[in-house]
PDB file of C-alpha atoms in Angstrom:
ATOM      1  CA  UNK A   1       6.299 -17.644   3.621  1.00 81.00           C
ATOM      2  CA  UNK A   2       6.407 -14.172   1.208  1.00 90.00           C
ATOM      3  CA  UNK A   3       8.679 -11.611   2.399  1.00 95.00           C
ATOM      4  CA  UNK A   4      10.076  -8.158   1.181  1.00 97.00           C
ATOM      5  CA  UNK A   5      13.078  -6.548   2.822  1.00 98.00           C
ATOM      6  CA  UNK A   6      13.876  -2.582   2.584  1.00 98.00           C
ATOM      7  CA  UNK A   7      17.050  -2.295   4.559  1.00 95.00           C
ATOM      8  CA  UNK A   8      17.243   1.654   4.320  1.00 97.00           C
ATOM      9  CA  UNK A   9      15.137   3.389   6.526  1.00 97.00           C
ATOM     10  CA  UNK A  10      15.954   6.476   5.670  1.00 98.00           C
ATOM     11  CA  UNK A  11      17.915   8.316   2.974  1.00 98.00           C
ATOM     12  CA  UNK A  12      19.191  11.976   2.694  1.00 98.00           C
ATOM     13  CA  UNK A  13      20.617  13.409  -0.487  1.00 97.00           C
ATOM     14  CA  UNK A  14      21.121  16.938  -1.471  1.00 97.00           C
ATOM     15  CA  UNK A  15      19.130  18.062  -4.634  1.00 97.00           C
ATOM     16  CA  UNK A  16      20.487  16.616  -8.178  1.00 97.00           C
ATOM     17  CA  UNK A  17      21.759  13.393  -6.637  1.00 97.00           C
ATOM     18  CA  UNK A  18      20.778  10.324  -7.533  1.00 98.00           C
ATOM     19  CA  UNK A  19      19.530   7.374  -5.106  1.00 98.00           C
ATOM     20  CA  UNK A  20      18.713   4.317  -5.471  1.00 98.00           C
ATOM     21  CA  UNK A  21      16.513   2.478  -2.979  1.00 98.00           C
ATOM     22  CA  UNK A  22      17.075  -1.117  -2.098  1.00 98.00           C
ATOM     23  CA  UNK A  23      14.267  -3.985  -2.217  1.00 98.00           C
ATOM     24  CA  UNK A  24      14.285  -7.460  -1.837  1.00 98.00           C
ATOM     25  CA  UNK A  25      11.755 -10.411  -1.913  1.00 97.00           C
ATOM     26  CA  UNK A  26      11.917 -13.541  -0.599  1.00 96.00           C
ATOM     27  CA  UNK A  27       8.641 -15.672  -2.515  1.00 93.00           C
ATOM     28  CA  UNK A  28       8.435 -19.771  -3.599  1.00 90.00           C
ATOM     29  CA  UNK A  29       6.034 -18.533  -6.086  1.00 87.00           C
ATOM     30  CA  UNK A  30       7.439 -18.398 -10.037  1.00 86.00           C
ATOM     31  CA  UNK A  31       4.291 -16.356 -10.916  1.00 87.00           C
ATOM     32  CA  UNK A  32       4.325 -12.967  -8.893  1.00 90.00           C
ATOM     33  CA  UNK A  33       4.170  -9.406  -9.459  1.00 91.00           C
ATOM     34  CA  UNK A  34       6.024  -6.616  -7.936  1.00 93.00           C
ATOM     35  CA  UNK A  35       5.171  -2.830  -7.228  1.00 94.00           C
ATOM     36  CA  UNK A  36       6.696   0.516  -5.793  1.00 97.00           C
ATOM     37  CA  UNK A  37       4.551   3.254  -4.189  1.00 97.00           C
ATOM     38  CA  UNK A  38       5.056   6.774  -2.688  1.00 97.00           C
ATOM     39  CA  UNK A  39       3.632   8.237  -0.095  1.00 97.00           C
ATOM     40  CA  UNK A  40       4.506  11.529   0.000  1.00 95.00           C
ATOM     41  CA  UNK A  41       3.909  13.732   2.960  1.00 93.00           C
ATOM     42  CA  UNK A  42       0.282  14.285   2.644  1.00 91.00           C
ATOM     43  CA  UNK A  43      -0.532  10.709   3.197  1.00 92.00           C
ATOM     44  CA  UNK A  44      -1.858   9.058  -0.047  1.00 92.00           C
ATOM     45  CA  UNK A  45      -0.640   6.242  -1.274  1.00 95.00           C
ATOM     46  CA  UNK A  46       0.608   6.653  -5.102  1.00 95.00           C
ATOM     47  CA  UNK A  47       1.677   3.554  -7.468  1.00 94.00           C
ATOM     48  CA  UNK A  48       4.587   3.752  -9.088  1.00 95.00           C
ATOM     49  CA  UNK A  49       4.958   0.572 -11.291  1.00 93.00           C
ATOM     50  CA  UNK A  50       4.152  -3.020 -11.853  1.00 91.00           C
ATOM     51  CA  UNK A  51       6.668  -5.563 -13.061  1.00 90.00           C
ATOM     52  CA  UNK A  52       5.816  -9.422 -13.607  1.00 88.00           C
ATOM     53  CA  UNK A  53       7.912 -11.968 -12.356  1.00 89.00           C
ATOM     54  CA  UNK A  54       8.742 -12.761 -16.300  1.00 87.00           C
ATOM     55  CA  UNK A  55       9.531  -9.739 -17.222  1.00 85.00           C
ATOM     56  CA  UNK A  56      13.134  -8.809 -16.001  1.00 83.00           C
ATOM     57  CA  UNK A  57      13.883  -6.481 -19.067  1.00 84.00           C
ATOM     58  CA  UNK A  58      14.684  -2.952 -16.713  1.00 86.00           C
ATOM     59  CA  UNK A  59      12.253   0.423 -16.878  1.00 87.00           C
ATOM     60  CA  UNK A  60      12.848   4.012 -17.100  1.00 88.00           C
ATOM     61  CA  UNK A  61       9.779   6.311 -16.895  1.00 90.00           C
ATOM     62  CA  UNK A  62      11.257  10.507 -17.066  1.00 93.00           C
ATOM     63  CA  UNK A  63      13.914  10.330 -13.917  1.00 95.00           C
ATOM     64  CA  UNK A  64      12.906   7.489 -12.646  1.00 96.00           C
ATOM     65  CA  UNK A  65      14.103   3.864 -12.936  1.00 95.00           C
ATOM     66  CA  UNK A  66      13.551   0.372 -12.111  1.00 95.00           C
ATOM     67  CA  UNK A  67      16.120  -2.907 -12.071  1.00 95.00           C
ATOM     68  CA  UNK A  68      14.622  -6.529 -11.587  1.00 95.00           C
ATOM     69  CA  UNK A  69      16.967  -8.985 -11.056  1.00 93.00           C
ATOM     70  CA  UNK A  70      15.126 -12.156 -10.176  1.00 92.00           C
ATOM     71  CA  UNK A  71      19.252 -14.216  -9.432  1.00 92.00           C
ATOM     72  CA  UNK A  72      19.316 -12.116  -6.822  1.00 95.00           C
ATOM     73  CA  UNK A  73      15.399 -11.379  -6.196  1.00 95.00           C
ATOM     74  CA  UNK A  74      16.100  -7.892  -6.182  1.00 96.00           C
ATOM     75  CA  UNK A  75      13.720  -4.648  -7.570  1.00 96.00           C
ATOM     76  CA  UNK A  76      15.441  -1.718  -7.082  1.00 97.00           C
ATOM     77  CA  UNK A  77      14.519   1.900  -7.614  1.00 97.00           C
ATOM     78  CA  UNK A  78      16.911   4.983  -9.057  1.00 97.00           C
ATOM     79  CA  UNK A  79      16.030   8.507  -9.334  1.00 97.00           C
ATOM     80  CA  UNK A  80      18.017  10.174 -10.943  1.00 97.00           C
ATOM     81  CA  UNK A  81      18.621  14.101 -10.270  1.00 97.00           C
ATOM     82  CA  UNK A  82      16.498  13.756  -7.169  1.00 97.00           C
ATOM     83  CA  UNK A  83      14.027  17.019  -6.567  1.00 97.00           C
ATOM     84  CA  UNK A  84      12.934  18.197  -3.297  1.00 97.00           C
ATOM     85  CA  UNK A  85       9.444  16.923  -5.115  1.00 96.00           C
ATOM     86  CA  UNK A  86      10.101  13.510  -4.647  1.00 97.00           C
ATOM     87  CA  UNK A  87      11.344  13.585  -0.988  1.00 97.00           C
ATOM     88  CA  UNK A  88       8.352  11.104   0.439  1.00 98.00           C
ATOM     89  CA  UNK A  89       8.598   7.366   1.648  1.00 98.00           C
ATOM     90  CA  UNK A  90       8.862   4.372  -1.015  1.00 98.00           C
ATOM     91  CA  UNK A  91       6.979   1.322  -0.976  1.00 98.00           C
ATOM     92  CA  UNK A  92       8.097  -2.234  -2.241  1.00 98.00           C
ATOM     93  CA  UNK A  93       5.567  -4.061  -2.396  1.00 96.00           C
ATOM     94  CA  UNK A  94       4.836  -8.207  -4.230  1.00 94.00           C
ATOM     95  CA  UNK A  95       1.374  -9.537  -4.961  1.00 90.00           C
ATOM     96  CA  UNK A  96      -0.118 -12.592  -3.120  1.00 75.00           C
ATOM     97  CA  UNK A  97       0.516 -16.433  -5.130  1.00 67.00           C
ATOM     98  CA  UNK A  98      -3.115 -16.055  -6.001  1.00 69.00           C
ATOM     99  CA  UNK A  99      -2.200 -13.255  -8.717  1.00 64.00           C
ATOM    100  CA  UNK A 100      -4.426 -11.019  -7.224  1.00 70.00           C
ATOM    101  CA  UNK A 101      -2.276  -8.088  -7.753  1.00 74.00           C
ATOM    102  CA  UNK A 102      -3.981  -6.204  -5.237  1.00 84.00           C
ATOM    103  CA  UNK A 103      -3.219  -8.801  -2.179  1.00 87.00           C
ATOM    104  CA  UNK A 104       0.174  -6.912  -1.464  1.00 93.00           C
ATOM    105  CA  UNK A 105       2.655  -7.808   1.017  1.00 94.00           C
ATOM    106  CA  UNK A 106       4.375  -4.044   1.727  1.00 96.00           C
ATOM    107  CA  UNK A 107       7.936  -3.353   2.864  1.00 97.00           C
ATOM    108  CA  UNK A 108       8.103  -1.210   5.872  1.00 97.00           C
ATOM    109  CA  UNK A 109       9.626   1.477   3.320  1.00 97.00           C
ATOM    110  CA  UNK A 110      12.783   4.018   3.218  1.00 98.00           C
ATOM    111  CA  UNK A 111      11.835   7.691   4.134  1.00 98.00           C
ATOM    112  CA  UNK A 112      13.705   9.511   1.169  1.00 98.00           C
ATOM    113  CA  UNK A 113      14.978  13.501   1.953  1.00 98.00           C
ATOM    114  CA  UNK A 114      15.978  15.593  -1.044  1.00 97.00           C
ATOM    115  CA  UNK A 115      17.268  18.431   0.303  1.00 97.00           C
ATOM    116  CA  UNK A 116      17.446  21.462  -1.290  1.00 95.00           C
TER     117      UNK A 116
ATOM    118  CA  UNK M   1     -12.609   9.247 -12.543  1.00 63.00           C
ATOM    119  CA  UNK M   2     -11.829  10.845  -8.762  1.00 80.00           C
ATOM    120  CA  UNK M   3     -10.367   8.375  -7.420  1.00 93.00           C
ATOM    121  CA  UNK M   4     -10.948   5.926  -4.237  1.00 96.00           C
ATOM    122  CA  UNK M   5     -12.549   8.041  -1.749  1.00 97.00           C
ATOM    123  CA  UNK M   6     -12.803   7.731   1.598  1.00 97.00           C
ATOM    124  CA  UNK M   7     -14.181   9.223   4.711  1.00 97.00           C
ATOM    125  CA  UNK M   8     -13.929  10.954   7.000  1.00 97.00           C
ATOM    126  CA  UNK M   9     -10.087  12.285   6.261  1.00 96.00           C
ATOM    127  CA  UNK M  10      -9.952  12.446   9.957  1.00 97.00           C
ATOM    128  CA  UNK M  11     -11.873  11.070  12.369  1.00 97.00           C
ATOM    129  CA  UNK M  12     -11.243  11.364  16.959  1.00 98.00           C
ATOM    130  CA  UNK M  13     -13.195   9.003  18.760  1.00 97.00           C
ATOM    131  CA  UNK M  14     -13.445   7.837  22.450  1.00 97.00           C
ATOM    132  CA  UNK M  15     -12.344   4.586  23.641  1.00 97.00           C
ATOM    133  CA  UNK M  16     -15.798   2.626  23.572  1.00 97.00           C
ATOM    134  CA  UNK M  17     -17.218   4.344  20.834  1.00 97.00           C
ATOM    135  CA  UNK M  18     -18.134   2.556  17.377  1.00 97.00           C
ATOM    136  CA  UNK M  19     -16.428   4.086  14.754  1.00 98.00           C
ATOM    137  CA  UNK M  20     -17.238   4.122  10.752  1.00 98.00           C
ATOM    138  CA  UNK M  21     -14.509   4.421   8.074  1.00 98.00           C
ATOM    139  CA  UNK M  22     -16.246   4.790   4.415  1.00 98.00           C
ATOM    140  CA  UNK M  23     -14.667   3.867   1.376  1.00 98.00           C
ATOM    141  CA  UNK M  24     -16.244   4.625  -2.432  1.00 98.00           C
ATOM    142  CA  UNK M  25     -14.256   2.314  -4.942  1.00 97.00           C
ATOM    143  CA  UNK M  26     -12.822   3.551  -8.658  1.00 96.00           C
ATOM    144  CA  UNK M  27     -15.979   2.968 -10.726  1.00 95.00           C
ATOM    145  CA  UNK M  28     -15.916  -0.514 -13.032  1.00 94.00           C
ATOM    146  CA  UNK M  29     -13.181  -2.097 -10.126  1.00 95.00           C
ATOM    147  CA  UNK M  30     -14.148  -5.448  -8.675  1.00 93.00           C
ATOM    148  CA  UNK M  31     -11.893  -5.674  -6.222  1.00 94.00           C
ATOM    149  CA  UNK M  32     -11.661  -3.728  -2.991  1.00 96.00           C
ATOM    150  CA  UNK M  33      -9.342  -4.059   0.008  1.00 97.00           C
ATOM    151  CA  UNK M  34      -8.883  -2.743   3.500  1.00 98.00           C
ATOM    152  CA  UNK M  35      -5.436  -1.640   5.005  1.00 98.00           C
ATOM    153  CA  UNK M  36      -4.263  -0.284   8.060  1.00 98.00           C
ATOM    154  CA  UNK M  37      -0.838   1.526   8.784  1.00 97.00           C
ATOM    155  CA  UNK M  38       0.916   1.815  11.378  1.00 96.00           C
ATOM    156  CA  UNK M  39       4.296   3.109  12.861  1.00 93.00           C
ATOM    157  CA  UNK M  40       5.216  -0.253  14.542  1.00 93.00           C
ATOM    158  CA  UNK M  41       3.120  -3.109  11.816  1.00 94.00           C
ATOM    159  CA  UNK M  42       3.645  -1.073   8.580  1.00 95.00           C
ATOM    160  CA  UNK M  43       1.266  -1.690   5.805  1.00 96.00           C
ATOM    161  CA  UNK M  44      -1.255  -4.722   6.320  1.00 95.00           C
ATOM    162  CA  UNK M  45      -4.164  -6.277   4.888  1.00 95.00           C
ATOM    163  CA  UNK M  46      -7.068  -6.480   6.378  1.00 97.00           C
ATOM    164  CA  UNK M  47     -10.251  -7.888   4.217  1.00 97.00           C
ATOM    165  CA  UNK M  48     -11.107  -8.072   0.711  1.00 95.00           C
ATOM    166  CA  UNK M  49     -13.587  -7.866  -1.615  1.00 96.00           C
ATOM    167  CA  UNK M  50     -14.366  -9.659  -5.161  1.00 94.00           C
ATOM    168  CA  UNK M  51     -17.789  -8.253  -6.878  1.00 95.00           C
ATOM    169  CA  UNK M  52     -18.968  -7.591  -3.219  1.00 96.00           C
ATOM    170  CA  UNK M  53     -17.728 -10.547  -1.697  1.00 96.00           C
ATOM    171  CA  UNK M  54     -15.885 -10.820   0.905  1.00 96.00           C
ATOM    172  CA  UNK M  55     -12.567 -13.168   0.217  1.00 93.00           C
ATOM    173  CA  UNK M  56     -10.197 -13.350   3.097  1.00 92.00           C
ATOM    174  CA  UNK M  57     -10.794 -11.319   5.964  1.00 94.00           C
ATOM    175  CA  UNK M  58      -7.671 -12.771   7.441  1.00 93.00           C
ATOM    176  CA  UNK M  59      -6.387 -10.115   8.494  1.00 94.00           C
ATOM    177  CA  UNK M  60      -8.668  -8.119  10.454  1.00 95.00           C
ATOM    178  CA  UNK M  61      -7.041  -7.978  14.434  1.00 89.00           C
ATOM    179  CA  UNK M  62     -10.505  -9.236  16.332  1.00 87.00           C
ATOM    180  CA  UNK M  63     -13.734  -9.701  16.703  1.00 92.00           C
ATOM    181  CA  UNK M  64     -14.592  -5.904  16.918  1.00 96.00           C
ATOM    182  CA  UNK M  65     -13.450  -5.069  13.511  1.00 97.00           C
ATOM    183  CA  UNK M  66     -16.071  -5.925  10.366  1.00 97.00           C
ATOM    184  CA  UNK M  67     -16.117  -4.657   6.976  1.00 98.00           C
ATOM    185  CA  UNK M  68     -19.181  -4.623   4.180  1.00 97.00           C
ATOM    186  CA  UNK M  69     -19.359  -4.307   0.773  1.00 98.00           C
ATOM    187  CA  UNK M  70     -23.277  -3.602   0.430  1.00 97.00           C
ATOM    188  CA  UNK M  71     -22.991  -2.572  -3.285  1.00 95.00           C
ATOM    189  CA  UNK M  72     -20.023  -1.908  -6.246  1.00 95.00           C
ATOM    190  CA  UNK M  73     -19.640   1.372  -4.830  1.00 96.00           C
ATOM    191  CA  UNK M  74     -19.750   1.271  -1.682  1.00 97.00           C
ATOM    192  CA  UNK M  75     -17.937   0.161   1.484  1.00 98.00           C
ATOM    193  CA  UNK M  76     -17.456   0.603   4.809  1.00 98.00           C
ATOM    194  CA  UNK M  77     -14.709  -0.964   7.672  1.00 98.00           C
ATOM    195  CA  UNK M  78     -16.695  -0.382  11.197  1.00 98.00           C
ATOM    196  CA  UNK M  79     -15.003  -0.712  14.644  1.00 97.00           C
ATOM    197  CA  UNK M  80     -17.331  -1.587  17.823  1.00 97.00           C
ATOM    198  CA  UNK M  81     -15.859  -0.503  20.734  1.00 96.00           C
ATOM    199  CA  UNK M  82     -12.931   1.048  19.446  1.00 97.00           C
ATOM    200  CA  UNK M  83      -9.661   0.995  21.632  1.00 97.00           C
ATOM    201  CA  UNK M  84      -6.710   3.241  21.448  1.00 97.00           C
ATOM    202  CA  UNK M  85      -4.216   0.360  19.823  1.00 96.00           C
ATOM    203  CA  UNK M  86      -6.712   0.830  16.994  1.00 97.00           C
ATOM    204  CA  UNK M  87      -5.333   4.341  15.958  1.00 98.00           C
ATOM    205  CA  UNK M  88      -3.891   3.982  12.492  1.00 98.00           C
ATOM    206  CA  UNK M  89      -4.547   4.804   9.609  1.00 98.00           C
ATOM    207  CA  UNK M  90      -6.901   2.867   7.069  1.00 98.00           C
ATOM    208  CA  UNK M  91      -6.567   2.611   3.461  1.00 98.00           C
ATOM    209  CA  UNK M  92      -9.265   1.619   1.123  1.00 98.00           C
ATOM    210  CA  UNK M  93      -7.951   0.318  -2.099  1.00 96.00           C
ATOM    211  CA  UNK M  94      -9.722  -0.489  -5.297  1.00 96.00           C
ATOM    212  CA  UNK M  95      -8.509  -2.579  -8.303  1.00 93.00           C
ATOM    213  CA  UNK M  96      -9.325  -4.126 -11.856  1.00 90.00           C
ATOM    214  CA  UNK M  97      -7.159  -7.261 -11.291  1.00 80.00           C
ATOM    215  CA  UNK M  98      -3.889  -4.956 -12.156  1.00 82.00           C
ATOM    216  CA  UNK M  99      -2.721  -2.151  -9.947  1.00 88.00           C
ATOM    217  CA  UNK M 100      -4.340  -1.444  -6.649  1.00 92.00           C
ATOM    218  CA  UNK M 101      -5.093   2.636  -6.666  1.00 94.00           C
ATOM    219  CA  UNK M 102      -5.668   3.827  -3.424  1.00 96.00           C
ATOM    220  CA  UNK M 103      -7.755   6.480  -1.387  1.00 96.00           C
ATOM    221  CA  UNK M 104      -5.810   9.398   0.776  1.00 95.00           C
ATOM    222  CA  UNK M 105      -7.235   7.438   3.964  1.00 97.00           C
ATOM    223  CA  UNK M 106      -8.797   8.394   7.258  1.00 98.00           C
ATOM    224  CA  UNK M 107      -6.567   9.062  10.065  1.00 97.00           C
ATOM    225  CA  UNK M 108      -8.841   7.222  13.210  1.00 98.00           C
ATOM    226  CA  UNK M 109      -7.202   8.316  16.759  1.00 98.00           C
ATOM    227  CA  UNK M 110      -8.654   6.751  19.647  1.00 98.00           C
ATOM    228  CA  UNK M 111      -8.307   8.356  22.974  1.00 97.00           C
TER     229      UNK M 111
END
């Protein structure tokens, strides 16, 4: 069975600190996709990144970076120099084995609070 | 494109009433998904469509829930009769086969 675990329920940091959100997944499939979504206080779900199981290169987008390690089944998300606007709930998700990347299994989410 | 559009944004209804949630996917997307978010269960997939055809409805909690997609630009999720435990945020999402884009959700409260 597929499963996504985000062990950190809540994280609180002070602005400008770096913060890493952990994501561990379980799947028996060799082909799959991993995602991160952001849910700000306004409630919508915002797509951040998609990564396929064959691409273990780390990715950086501005202050955001992602570290994918198949050996540990982890797909961690780091925010560098956090800002108050980063305060949100962040979800890690895994796609269904069919390859349909909209059919997602979500983790329980990590609430990030960035204090000024 | 305006993104995935859901209506209404908020709905308060009395137990036993019929509730209909609406979704307009992103033009050109051939997959449409309905998700539900609750504190207890998190985000869970209810049903999804491909080219307007329901593919997997195994997440629909019970027969009180039904979903339709009469055309490529419109879908509905109906609950009849509604119960207090149906209170949740319902998200619609669409995809062209890569990442899914979500609407702003409908917050449903059944009293």
